[in-house]
């Protein structure tokens, strides 16, 4: 679908193709365009500045029974997401469905799925990396914490308020330990259909005794 894009810098108008559905089972090439954010930004033909483009989309990978709903407005509830998906695809038995609010989180969810990690556990382990970074530097201000699939190893990347990146290798041993420790809690707090698995969700996992 083509939309008209106005450059916020120079007001130049150009067309941009958006994808309200990203079906990687049908069009595998789209996955890389999610990973390099090509689907969510354009370069102004006039002033050459990058124009970020936010829009709602549904990423689906039927082969992996995996769906991620991107809602940049942050307005959609999980119930609305479930209703929307059921209308579109019918009953989605055995699917893992996630709701995210930005392209970074969309990319992260896909990378985790492709590397066969449980995003719920990885979301929990992030708290350990944050705690240990804050231990070393209590003044540290963080903007985001992301999983990154590297060529040789997987890592957790802490992005600071001044856009510095601190990365550490993902510790599989701790991950396995957390899996045993929080198995029951994780199952209890995972809803039928769509889930929003983020820091808020983790705080619910960690706040109650297991
Ligand atoms: Zn421009």
Short mmCIF file of C-alpha atoms and ligand atoms in Angstrom, two decimals:
data_model
loop_
_atom_site.label_atom_id
_atom_site.label_comp_id
_atom_site.label_asym_id
_atom_site.label_seq_id
_atom_site.Cartn_x
_atom_site.Cartn_y
_atom_site.Cartn_z
CA UNK A 1 0.00 0.00 0.00
CA UNK A 2 1.46 3.39 -1.01
CA UNK A 3 1.10 6.38 1.26
CA UNK A 4 2.13 10.03 0.88
CA UNK A 5 4.99 10.93 3.13
CA UNK A 6 5.89 14.51 4.09
CA UNK A 7 9.45 15.10 5.22
CA UNK A 8 9.32 16.74 8.68
CA UNK A 9 12.55 18.57 7.88
CA UNK A 10 11.90 20.15 4.44
CA UNK A 11 8.19 19.31 3.80
CA UNK A 12 9.09 17.51 0.57
CA UNK A 13 6.41 14.98 -0.42
CA UNK A 14 7.13 11.49 -1.66
CA UNK A 15 5.46 8.10 -1.78
CA UNK A 16 6.26 5.26 0.57
CA UNK A 17 5.14 1.66 0.58
CA UNK A 18 3.76 0.43 3.89
CA UNK A 19 2.95 -3.18 4.76
CA UNK A 20 -0.18 -3.56 6.91
CA UNK A 21 0.65 -7.30 6.84
CA UNK A 22 4.12 -8.80 6.87
CA UNK A 23 3.65 -12.39 5.82
CA UNK A 24 7.11 -13.96 5.86
CA UNK A 25 5.77 -17.40 4.97
CA UNK A 26 4.71 -15.90 1.61
CA UNK A 27 7.37 -13.18 1.29
CA UNK A 28 10.50 -14.23 3.25
CA UNK A 29 12.47 -11.22 1.97
CA UNK A 30 10.35 -8.94 4.17
CA UNK A 31 12.03 -10.29 7.29
CA UNK A 32 15.33 -8.59 6.49
CA UNK A 33 13.46 -5.39 5.79
CA UNK A 34 12.10 -5.60 9.34
CA UNK A 35 15.59 -6.29 10.70
CA UNK A 36 17.19 -3.30 8.95
CA UNK A 37 14.06 -1.18 9.59
CA UNK A 38 13.63 -0.50 5.87
CA UNK A 39 9.87 -1.04 6.31
CA UNK A 40 9.71 1.70 8.92
CA UNK A 41 11.84 4.51 7.54
CA UNK A 42 12.59 6.34 4.33
CA UNK A 43 15.22 8.77 3.13
CA UNK A 44 13.98 12.15 1.96
CA UNK A 45 14.62 12.52 -1.79
CA UNK A 46 15.20 16.23 -1.28
CA UNK A 47 17.20 16.78 1.93
CA UNK A 48 18.32 13.17 2.46
CA UNK A 49 17.24 13.10 6.09
CA UNK A 50 15.82 9.85 7.47
CA UNK A 51 12.05 9.94 7.92
CA UNK A 52 10.75 7.40 10.46
CA UNK A 53 7.37 5.94 9.48
CA UNK A 54 5.14 4.50 12.19
CA UNK A 55 2.15 2.35 11.29
CA UNK A 56 0.27 -0.65 12.61
CA UNK A 57 1.11 -4.00 11.08
CA UNK A 58 0.75 -7.71 11.68
CA UNK A 59 3.87 -9.85 11.28
CA UNK A 60 3.08 -13.48 10.66
CA UNK A 61 5.10 -16.58 10.25
CA UNK A 62 2.63 -19.40 9.66
CA UNK A 63 5.41 -22.01 9.53
CA UNK A 64 6.46 -21.17 13.09
CA UNK A 65 2.86 -20.42 14.23
CA UNK A 66 4.05 -17.01 15.29
CA UNK A 67 2.39 -13.60 15.10
CA UNK A 68 3.54 -10.20 16.32
CA UNK A 69 1.13 -7.29 16.26
CA UNK A 70 2.81 -3.89 16.07
CA UNK A 71 0.71 -1.04 17.43
CA UNK A 72 2.70 2.22 17.52
CA UNK A 73 -0.31 4.10 18.95
CA UNK A 74 -0.15 1.91 22.11
CA UNK A 75 -3.94 2.09 22.19
CA UNK A 76 -4.93 -1.49 21.39
CA UNK A 77 -5.85 -3.79 24.25
CA UNK A 78 -5.02 -7.50 24.15
CA UNK A 79 -8.74 -8.25 23.78
CA UNK A 80 -8.95 -5.99 20.73
CA UNK A 81 -5.86 -7.63 19.25
CA UNK A 82 -7.39 -11.10 19.75
CA UNK A 83 -10.66 -10.01 18.14
CA UNK A 84 -8.85 -8.45 15.21
CA UNK A 85 -6.75 -11.57 14.63
CA UNK A 86 -9.73 -13.90 14.88
CA UNK A 87 -11.62 -11.85 12.32
CA UNK A 88 -8.64 -11.95 9.99
CA UNK A 89 -7.36 -15.51 10.42
CA UNK A 90 -10.01 -17.46 12.34
CA UNK A 91 -9.00 -19.55 15.32
CA UNK A 92 -5.23 -19.56 15.91
CA UNK A 93 -4.65 -22.71 17.92
CA UNK A 94 -1.13 -23.33 19.20
CA UNK A 95 0.10 -19.90 18.11
CA UNK A 96 2.46 -17.64 20.01
CA UNK A 97 1.09 -14.11 19.69
CA UNK A 98 2.80 -10.97 20.92
CA UNK A 99 1.84 -7.30 21.04
CA UNK A 100 4.64 -4.73 20.65
CA UNK A 101 4.73 -0.95 20.30
CA UNK A 102 7.80 -0.22 18.18
CA UNK A 103 9.91 -1.73 15.36
CA UNK A 104 12.84 -2.46 17.73
CA UNK A 105 10.66 -4.71 19.85
CA UNK A 106 9.19 -6.33 16.74
CA UNK A 107 12.69 -7.19 15.52
CA UNK A 108 13.65 -8.52 18.94
CA UNK A 109 10.62 -10.82 19.17
CA UNK A 110 11.34 -12.26 15.71
CA UNK A 111 15.03 -12.79 16.47
CA UNK A 112 14.18 -14.57 19.70
CA UNK A 113 11.70 -16.82 17.95
CA UNK A 114 14.15 -17.61 15.16
CA UNK A 115 16.86 -18.47 17.72
CA UNK A 116 14.39 -20.70 19.62
CA UNK A 117 14.47 -18.66 22.79
CA UNK A 118 11.49 -18.16 25.07
CA UNK A 119 11.01 -14.38 25.01
CA UNK A 120 9.41 -14.55 28.47
CA UNK A 121 12.61 -15.94 30.00
CA UNK A 122 14.79 -13.49 28.10
CA UNK A 123 12.62 -10.65 29.37
CA UNK A 124 13.22 -11.90 32.92
CA UNK A 125 16.97 -12.30 32.47
CA UNK A 126 17.22 -8.69 31.24
CA UNK A 127 16.44 -7.62 34.81
CA UNK A 128 19.58 -9.42 35.98
CA UNK A 129 21.72 -7.60 33.43
CA UNK A 130 20.15 -4.28 34.42
CA UNK A 131 20.69 -5.00 38.13
CA UNK A 132 24.32 -5.93 37.61
CA UNK A 133 24.99 -2.87 35.43
CA UNK A 134 23.39 -0.62 38.07
CA UNK A 135 25.48 -2.34 40.70
CA UNK A 136 28.64 -1.26 38.89
CA UNK A 137 27.29 2.20 38.10
CA UNK A 138 24.33 3.39 40.20
CA UNK A 139 24.13 6.59 38.12
CA UNK A 140 23.42 4.67 34.93
CA UNK A 141 20.31 5.77 33.01
CA UNK A 142 18.92 3.23 30.56
CA UNK A 143 16.72 3.83 27.56
CA UNK A 144 16.21 0.25 26.44
CA UNK A 145 17.39 -3.30 26.96
CA UNK A 146 17.37 -5.55 23.91
CA UNK A 147 18.31 -9.05 22.88
CA UNK A 148 20.61 -9.14 19.88
CA UNK A 149 21.30 -12.15 17.75
CA UNK A 150 24.99 -11.95 16.89
CA UNK A 151 27.01 -13.91 14.36
CA UNK A 152 29.05 -15.80 16.94
CA UNK A 153 26.99 -15.34 20.11
CA UNK A 154 23.77 -13.86 21.40
CA UNK A 155 23.84 -10.86 23.65
CA UNK A 156 21.85 -8.55 25.84
CA UNK A 157 22.40 -4.92 24.91
CA UNK A 158 21.76 -2.10 27.35
CA UNK A 159 21.18 1.22 25.62
CA UNK A 160 21.92 4.18 27.84
CA UNK A 161 20.14 7.54 27.88
CA UNK A 162 23.08 9.02 25.92
CA UNK A 163 22.80 6.24 23.28
CA UNK A 164 25.81 4.22 24.39
CA UNK A 165 25.57 0.47 24.01
CA UNK A 166 26.74 -1.90 26.73
CA UNK A 167 26.54 -5.50 25.69
CA UNK A 168 27.10 -8.80 27.45
CA UNK A 169 26.84 -12.34 26.24
CA UNK A 170 23.53 -14.03 27.02
CA UNK A 171 24.20 -16.48 29.83
CA UNK A 172 22.47 -19.76 28.93
CA UNK A 173 23.11 -21.21 32.39
CA UNK A 174 21.22 -18.44 34.15
CA UNK A 175 18.51 -18.74 31.51
CA UNK A 176 18.06 -22.44 32.31
CA UNK A 177 18.07 -21.69 36.00
CA UNK A 178 15.36 -19.04 35.59
CA UNK A 179 13.33 -21.45 33.53
CA UNK A 180 13.17 -23.93 36.43
CA UNK A 181 12.62 -21.20 38.98
CA UNK A 182 9.77 -19.37 37.23
CA UNK A 183 8.17 -22.10 35.14
CA UNK A 184 4.91 -22.13 37.08
CA UNK A 185 4.64 -18.36 37.42
CA UNK A 186 5.33 -17.87 33.71
CA UNK A 187 2.61 -20.34 32.75
CA UNK A 188 0.13 -18.68 35.14
CA UNK A 189 0.80 -15.22 33.76
CA UNK A 190 0.65 -16.17 30.09
CA UNK A 191 -2.80 -15.47 28.65
CA UNK A 192 -4.66 -17.28 25.90
CA UNK A 193 -4.06 -15.49 22.61
CA UNK A 194 -2.04 -12.28 22.51
CA UNK A 195 0.42 -11.34 25.26
CA UNK A 196 2.43 -8.24 25.88
CA UNK A 197 5.74 -9.56 27.28
CA UNK A 198 7.74 -6.58 28.55
CA UNK A 199 9.24 -5.15 31.72
CA UNK A 200 5.81 -4.62 33.25
CA UNK A 201 4.92 -8.27 32.67
CA UNK A 202 8.21 -9.34 34.28
CA UNK A 203 7.49 -7.22 37.35
CA UNK A 204 4.33 -9.31 37.85
CA UNK A 205 6.35 -12.52 37.54
CA UNK A 206 8.92 -11.32 40.05
CA UNK A 207 6.58 -9.69 42.56
CA UNK A 208 4.92 -12.91 43.72
CA UNK A 209 6.58 -15.82 45.44
CA UNK A 210 6.90 -18.89 43.28
ZN1 LIG B 1 13.43 16.44 3.46
#
